[in-house]
Amino acid sequence: MAQFYFLSVLLNIICGLICVYAQGESDEYLGEEFGEKPESKIPGVDKIHEGLSKESLFTSPMFTLVSGALCFITGIVILFSPYKGPSVIGDLFPALSAIFGGAATLLSYLEDQSEEFVAPEILDTILNANKLYIGIACLLFAILHFVAPGAPLL
């Protein structure tokens, strides 16, 4: 179905951006390795990161909740009804990236909104520790899925 194909691409991009850029000042991996955030050598990347890390749509709690839930649900639906190709494995990687991206976004929303919520250790290890890589995978598979919609596994 073309509607879920569009939602898959769009929500993978949105959750990928949330996971990659909307982490705010809690980038522990940068603080430990560099002492401060390094300047990017690519023109414009610092301005994009600065714009997304401030008060914007991507840091809004309601937007994070809705996009994470929709991405997770769309990933599950796309897993069993691909756009083209064989069922179940037709859109495997975009569906899995949507599921993991939506789950990481929802988990970060729950941790930000509730002081009492403590994520189970396995979810914290899989989703929070690898949020940057999940975001990059979401963006990568969204672009590949958009470019080659009928390819098996994409």
Coordinates of N, CA and C in Angstrom, one line a residue:
M1 N 0.8 -1.2 0.0 CA 0.0 0.0 0.0 C 0.9 1.2 0.0
A2 N 0.6 2.1 -0.9 CA 1.4 3.3 -1.1 C 1.3 4.2 0.2
Q3 N 0.2 4.2 0.9 CA 0.1 5.1 2.1 C 1.1 4.7 3.2
F4 N 1.2 3.4 3.4 CA 2.2 2.9 4.4 C 3.6 3.1 3.9
Y5 N 3.8 3.0 2.6 CA 5.2 3.3 2.1 C 5.6 4.7 2.4
F6 N 4.7 5.6 2.1 CA 4.9 7.0 2.4 C 5.2 7.3 3.9
L7 N 4.3 6.7 4.7 CA 4.5 6.8 6.2 C 5.8 6.2 6.7
S8 N 6.2 5.1 6.1 CA 7.4 4.5 6.5 C 8.6 5.4 6.2
V9 N 8.6 5.9 5.0 CA 9.8 6.8 4.6 C 9.7 8.1 5.5
L10 N 8.6 8.7 5.6 CA 8.5 10.0 6.4 C 8.8 9.8 7.9
L11 N 8.2 8.8 8.5 CA 8.4 8.6 9.9 C 9.8 8.0 10.2
N12 N 10.4 7.3 9.3 CA 11.8 6.9 9.5 C 12.7 8.1 9.5
I13 N 12.4 9.1 8.6 CA 13.2 10.3 8.6 C 13.0 11.1 9.9
I14 N 11.8 11.3 10.3 CA 11.5 12.1 11.5 C 12.1 11.4 12.7
C15 N 11.9 10.1 12.9 CA 12.5 9.5 14.1 C 14.0 9.4 14.0
G16 N 14.6 9.3 12.8 CA 16.0 9.3 12.7 C 16.6 10.7 13.1
L17 N 15.9 11.8 12.7 CA 16.3 13.1 13.1 C 16.2 13.3 14.6
I18 N 15.1 12.8 15.2 CA 14.9 12.9 16.6 C 16.0 12.2 17.3
C19 N 16.3 11.0 16.9 CA 17.4 10.2 17.6 C 18.8 10.7 17.4
V20 N 19.1 11.3 16.2 CA 20.4 11.8 16.0 C 20.6 13.2 16.6
Y21 N 19.7 14.1 16.3 CA 20.0 15.5 16.6 C 19.3 16.0 17.9
A22 N 18.2 15.5 18.3 CA 17.5 16.1 19.4 C 17.9 15.5 20.7
Q23 N 19.1 15.2 20.9 CA 19.6 14.6 22.1 C 20.0 15.7 23.1
G24 N 20.0 16.9 22.7 CA 20.3 18.1 23.5 C 21.8 18.0 24.0
E25 N 22.0 18.4 25.2 CA 23.4 18.5 25.7 C 23.8 17.2 26.4
S26 N 23.0 16.2 26.3 CA 23.3 14.9 27.0 C 24.1 14.0 26.1
D27 N 24.9 14.5 25.2 CA 25.8 13.7 24.4 C 27.0 13.3 25.2
E28 N 26.9 12.2 25.9 CA 27.9 11.8 26.8 C 29.1 11.3 26.1
Y29 N 28.9 10.6 24.9 CA 30.0 10.1 24.1 C 30.9 11.2 23.6
L30 N 30.3 12.4 23.3 CA 31.1 13.5 22.8 C 31.9 14.1 24.0
G31 N 31.2 14.3 25.1 CA 31.9 14.9 26.3 C 33.1 14.1 26.8
E32 N 33.0 12.7 26.8 CA 34.0 11.9 27.3 C 35.2 11.9 26.3
E33 N 35.0 11.9 25.0 CA 36.1 11.8 24.1 C 36.7 13.1 23.8
F34 N 36.0 14.2 23.7 CA 36.5 15.4 23.2 C 36.6 16.5 24.2
G35 N 35.9 16.4 25.3 CA 35.8 17.4 26.3 C 34.8 18.5 26.0
E36 N 34.5 18.7 24.8 CA 33.5 19.7 24.4 C 33.1 19.2 23.0
K37 N 32.0 19.8 22.5 CA 31.5 19.4 21.2 C 32.4 19.9 20.1
P38 N 32.8 19.0 19.2 CA 33.7 19.5 18.2 C 32.9 20.2 17.1
E39 N 33.6 21.1 16.4 CA 33.0 21.8 15.3 C 33.0 20.9 14.1
S40 N 32.0 20.9 13.3 CA 31.9 20.0 12.1 C 32.7 20.7 11.0
K41 N 33.3 19.9 10.2 CA 34.1 20.4 9.0 C 33.2 20.5 7.8
I42 N 32.0 20.0 7.9 CA 31.0 20.2 6.8 C 30.2 21.4 7.0
P43 N 30.2 22.3 6.0 CA 29.5 23.6 6.1 C 28.0 23.4 6.4
G44 N 27.4 24.0 7.3 CA 26.0 24.0 7.6 C 25.5 23.0 8.6
V45 N 26.3 22.0 8.9 CA 25.9 20.9 9.8 C 25.8 21.5 11.2
D46 N 26.6 22.4 11.6 CA 26.5 22.9 13.0 C 25.3 23.8 13.1
K47 N 24.9 24.5 12.1 CA 23.7 25.3 12.1 C 22.4 24.4 12.2
I48 N 22.5 23.3 11.5 CA 21.3 22.4 11.5 C 21.2 21.8 12.9
H49 N 22.3 21.3 13.5 CA 22.3 20.8 14.8 C 21.9 21.8 15.9
E50 N 22.4 23.0 15.7 CA 22.0 24.1 16.6 C 20.5 24.4 16.6
G51 N 20.0 24.4 15.3 CA 18.5 24.7 15.2 C 17.7 23.6 15.7
L52 N 18.1 22.3 15.5 CA 17.3 21.2 16.0 C 17.4 21.0 17.5
S53 N 18.5 21.4 18.1 CA 18.7 21.1 19.5 C 18.1 22.2 20.4
K54 N 17.7 23.4 19.8 CA 17.0 24.4 20.6 C 15.5 24.0 20.7
E55 N 14.7 24.9 21.2 CA 13.3 24.7 21.2 C 12.7 24.6 19.8
S56 N 12.4 23.4 19.4 CA 11.8 23.3 18.0 C 10.8 22.2 18.1
L57 N 10.3 21.9 16.9 CA 9.3 20.8 16.8 C 9.9 19.5 17.2
F58 N 11.2 19.2 16.9 CA 11.8 17.9 17.2 C 12.0 17.7 18.7
T59 N 12.0 18.8 19.5 CA 12.2 18.6 20.9 C 10.9 18.7 21.7
S60 N 9.8 18.9 21.0 CA 8.5 19.0 21.6 C 8.1 17.6 22.1
P61 N 7.7 17.5 23.4 CA 7.3 16.2 23.9 C 6.1 15.6 23.2
M62 N 5.1 16.3 22.9 CA 4.0 15.7 22.2 C 4.4 15.2 20.8
F63 N 5.2 16.0 20.1 CA 5.6 15.6 18.7 C 6.5 14.3 18.9
T64 N 7.3 14.2 19.9 CA 8.1 13.0 20.1 C 7.3 11.8 20.4
L65 N 6.3 12.0 21.2 CA 5.4 10.9 21.6 C 4.6 10.4 20.3
V66 N 4.0 11.3 19.6 CA 3.2 10.9 18.5 C 4.0 10.3 17.4
S67 N 5.1 10.9 17.0 CA 6.0 10.4 16.0 C 6.6 9.0 16.3
G68 N 7.0 8.9 17.6 CA 7.5 7.6 18.0 C 6.5 6.5 18.0
A69 N 5.3 6.8 18.4 CA 4.2 5.8 18.4 C 3.8 5.4 17.0
L70 N 3.7 6.4 16.1 CA 3.3 6.2 14.8 C 4.4 5.4 14.0
C71 N 5.6 5.7 14.3 CA 6.7 5.0 13.6 C 6.8 3.6 14.1
F72 N 6.6 3.3 15.3 CA 6.6 1.9 15.8 C 5.4 1.1 15.2
I73 N 4.2 1.7 15.2 CA 3.1 1.0 14.6 C 3.2 0.8 13.1
T74 N 3.7 1.8 12.4 CA 3.9 1.7 11.0 C 5.0 0.7 10.7
G75 N 6.0 0.6 11.5 CA 7.0 -0.5 11.3 C 6.5 -1.9 11.4
I76 N 5.6 -2.1 12.4 CA 5.0 -3.4 12.5 C 4.1 -3.7 11.3
V77 N 3.3 -2.7 10.9 CA 2.4 -3.0 9.7 C 3.2 -3.2 8.5
I78 N 4.2 -2.4 8.2 CA 5.1 -2.6 7.0 C 5.8 -3.9 7.0
L79 N 6.1 -4.5 8.2 CA 6.7 -5.8 8.3 C 5.9 -6.9 7.6
F80 N 4.6 -6.8 7.8 CA 3.7 -7.8 7.3 C 3.0 -7.5 6.0
S81 N 3.1 -6.2 5.5 CA 2.4 -5.9 4.3 C 3.4 -4.9 3.5
P82 N 4.4 -5.5 2.8 CA 5.3 -4.6 2.1 C 4.7 -3.9 0.9
Y83 N 5.4 -2.9 0.4 CA 5.0 -2.1 -0.7 C 5.0 -3.0 -2.0
K84 N 6.1 -3.6 -2.3 CA 6.2 -4.5 -3.4 C 7.1 -5.6 -2.9
G85 N 7.0 -6.8 -3.6 CA 7.9 -7.9 -3.3 C 7.2 -8.9 -2.4
P86 N 8.0 -9.9 -1.9 CA 7.5 -10.9 -1.1 C 7.0 -10.4 0.3
S87 N 6.0 -11.1 0.8 CA 5.5 -10.7 2.2 C 6.6 -11.0 3.2
V88 N 6.5 -10.4 4.3 CA 7.4 -10.4 5.5 C 8.8 -9.9 5.2
I89 N 9.5 -10.4 4.2 CA 10.9 -9.9 3.9 C 10.9 -8.7 2.9
G90 N 9.8 -8.3 2.4 CA 9.8 -7.3 1.4 C 10.4 -6.0 1.8
D91 N 10.0 -5.5 3.0 CA 10.5 -4.2 3.5 C 11.1 -4.5 4.9
L92 N 11.9 -5.5 5.0 CA 12.4 -5.9 6.3 C 13.3 -4.8 7.0
F93 N 14.3 -4.3 6.3 CA 15.1 -3.3 7.0 C 14.5 -2.0 7.3
P94 N 13.7 -1.4 6.4 CA 12.9 -0.2 6.8 C 11.9 -0.5 7.9
A95 N 11.3 -1.7 8.0 CA 10.4 -2.0 9.0 C 11.1 -2.1 10.4
L96 N 12.2 -2.8 10.4 CA 13.0 -3.0 11.6 C 13.6 -1.7 12.1
S97 N 14.0 -0.8 11.2 CA 14.5 0.5 11.6 C 13.4 1.4 12.2
A98 N 12.2 1.2 11.6 CA 11.1 2.0 12.1 C 10.7 1.5 13.5
I99 N 10.7 0.2 13.7 CA 10.3 -0.4 15.0 C 11.4 0.1 16.1
F100 N 12.6 0.0 15.8 CA 13.7 0.4 16.7 C 13.7 1.9 16.9
G101 N 13.5 2.6 15.8 CA 13.5 4.1 16.0 C 12.3 4.6 16.8
G102 N 11.2 4.0 16.5 CA 10.0 4.4 17.3 C 10.1 4.0 18.8
A103 N 10.7 2.8 19.0 CA 10.9 2.4 20.4 C 11.9 3.3 21.1
A104 N 13.0 3.7 20.5 CA 14.0 4.5 21.1 C 13.4 5.9 21.4
T105 N 12.6 6.4 20.4 CA 11.9 7.7 20.6 C 10.9 7.7 21.8
L106 N 10.1 6.6 21.8 CA 9.2 6.5 22.9 C 9.9 6.3 24.3
L107 N 10.9 5.5 24.3 CA 11.7 5.3 25.6 C 12.3 6.7 26.1
S108 N 12.8 7.4 25.1 CA 13.4 8.7 25.6 C 12.3 9.7 26.0
Y109 N 11.1 9.6 25.4 CA 10.0 10.4 25.9 C 9.6 10.0 27.3
L110 N 9.4 8.7 27.5 CA 9.0 8.3 28.9 C 10.1 8.7 29.9
E111 N 11.3 8.6 29.6 CA 12.4 9.0 30.6 C 12.4 10.5 30.8
D112 N 12.1 11.3 29.8 CA 12.1 12.7 30.0 C 10.8 13.2 30.8
Q113 N 9.7 12.5 30.6 CA 8.5 13.0 31.2 C 8.2 12.5 32.6
S114 N 8.8 11.4 32.9 CA 8.5 10.8 34.2 C 9.8 10.6 35.0
E115 N 9.8 11.1 36.2 CA 11.0 11.0 37.1 C 11.1 9.6 37.7
E116 N 9.9 8.9 37.8 CA 9.9 7.6 38.4 C 10.2 6.5 37.5
F117 N 10.1 6.7 36.2 CA 10.2 5.7 35.2 C 11.7 5.3 35.1
V118 N 12.0 4.0 35.2 CA 13.3 3.5 35.0 C 13.2 2.4 34.0
A119 N 13.9 2.6 32.9 CA 13.8 1.6 31.8 C 14.5 0.3 32.2
P120 N 14.0 -0.8 31.8 CA 14.7 -2.1 32.1 C 16.1 -2.1 31.5
E121 N 17.0 -2.8 32.1 CA 18.4 -2.7 31.7 C 18.6 -3.1 30.2
I122 N 17.9 -4.1 29.8 CA 18.1 -4.6 28.4 C 17.6 -3.5 27.4
L123 N 16.5 -2.8 27.7 CA 16.0 -1.8 26.8 C 17.0 -0.6 26.8
D124 N 17.5 -0.3 28.0 CA 18.4 0.8 28.1 C 19.7 0.5 27.4
T125 N 20.1 -0.7 27.4 CA 21.4 -1.1 26.7 C 21.2 -1.1 25.2
I126 N 20.1 -1.6 24.7 CA 19.8 -1.7 23.3 C 19.5 -0.4 22.7
L127 N 18.5 0.3 23.3 CA 17.9 1.5 22.7 C 18.7 2.8 23.0
N128 N 18.9 3.1 24.3 CA 19.5 4.3 24.7 C 21.0 4.4 24.4
A129 N 21.7 3.3 24.6 CA 23.1 3.3 24.3 C 23.4 3.5 22.8
N130 N 22.5 3.0 22.0 CA 22.7 3.0 20.5 C 21.8 3.9 19.8
K131 N 21.3 4.9 20.5 CA 20.3 5.8 19.9 C 20.9 6.5 18.6
L132 N 22.1 6.9 18.6 CA 22.7 7.6 17.5 C 22.8 6.6 16.3
Y133 N 23.2 5.4 16.5 CA 23.2 4.4 15.4 C 21.9 4.0 14.9
I134 N 20.9 4.0 15.8 CA 19.5 3.7 15.4 C 19.0 4.9 14.5
G135 N 19.3 6.1 14.9 CA 18.9 7.2 14.1 C 19.5 7.3 12.7
I136 N 20.8 7.0 12.7 CA 21.5 6.9 11.4 C 20.9 5.8 10.5
A137 N 20.6 4.6 11.1 CA 20.0 3.6 10.3 C 18.6 4.0 9.8
C138 N 17.8 4.6 10.6 CA 16.5 5.1 10.2 C 16.6 6.1 9.0
L139 N 17.6 7.0 9.1 CA 17.8 7.9 8.0 C 18.3 7.2 6.7
L140 N 19.2 6.3 6.9 CA 19.8 5.6 5.7 C 18.7 4.7 5.1
F141 N 18.0 3.9 5.8 CA 17.0 3.1 5.2 C 15.8 3.9 4.7
A142 N 15.5 5.0 5.2 CA 14.4 5.9 4.6 C 14.8 6.4 3.3
I143 N 16.1 6.8 3.1 CA 16.6 7.3 1.8 C 16.7 6.1 0.8
L144 N 17.2 5.0 1.2 CA 17.3 3.8 0.3 C 15.9 3.3 0.0
H145 N 15.0 3.3 0.9 CA 13.6 2.9 0.6 C 12.9 3.8 -0.3
F146 N 13.2 5.1 -0.2 CA 12.6 6.1 -1.1 C 13.2 5.9 -2.6
V147 N 14.5 5.7 -2.7 CA 15.1 5.6 -4.0 C 14.7 4.3 -4.7
A148 N 14.7 3.2 -3.9 CA 14.4 1.8 -4.5 C 13.2 1.2 -3.8
P149 N 12.0 1.6 -4.1 CA 10.8 1.1 -3.4 C 10.5 -0.4 -3.6
G150 N 10.8 -0.9 -4.8 CA 10.5 -2.3 -5.1 C 11.5 -3.3 -4.8
A151 N 12.7 -2.9 -4.3 CA 13.8 -3.8 -4.1 C 13.5 -4.7 -2.9
P152 N 13.8 -6.0 -3.0 CA 13.6 -6.9 -1.9 C 14.5 -6.5 -0.7
L153 N 13.9 -6.6 0.4 CA 14.6 -6.2 1.7 C 14.6 -4.7 1.9
L154 N 14.3 -3.9 0.9 CA 14.3 -2.5 1.0 C 12.9 -2.0 0.5

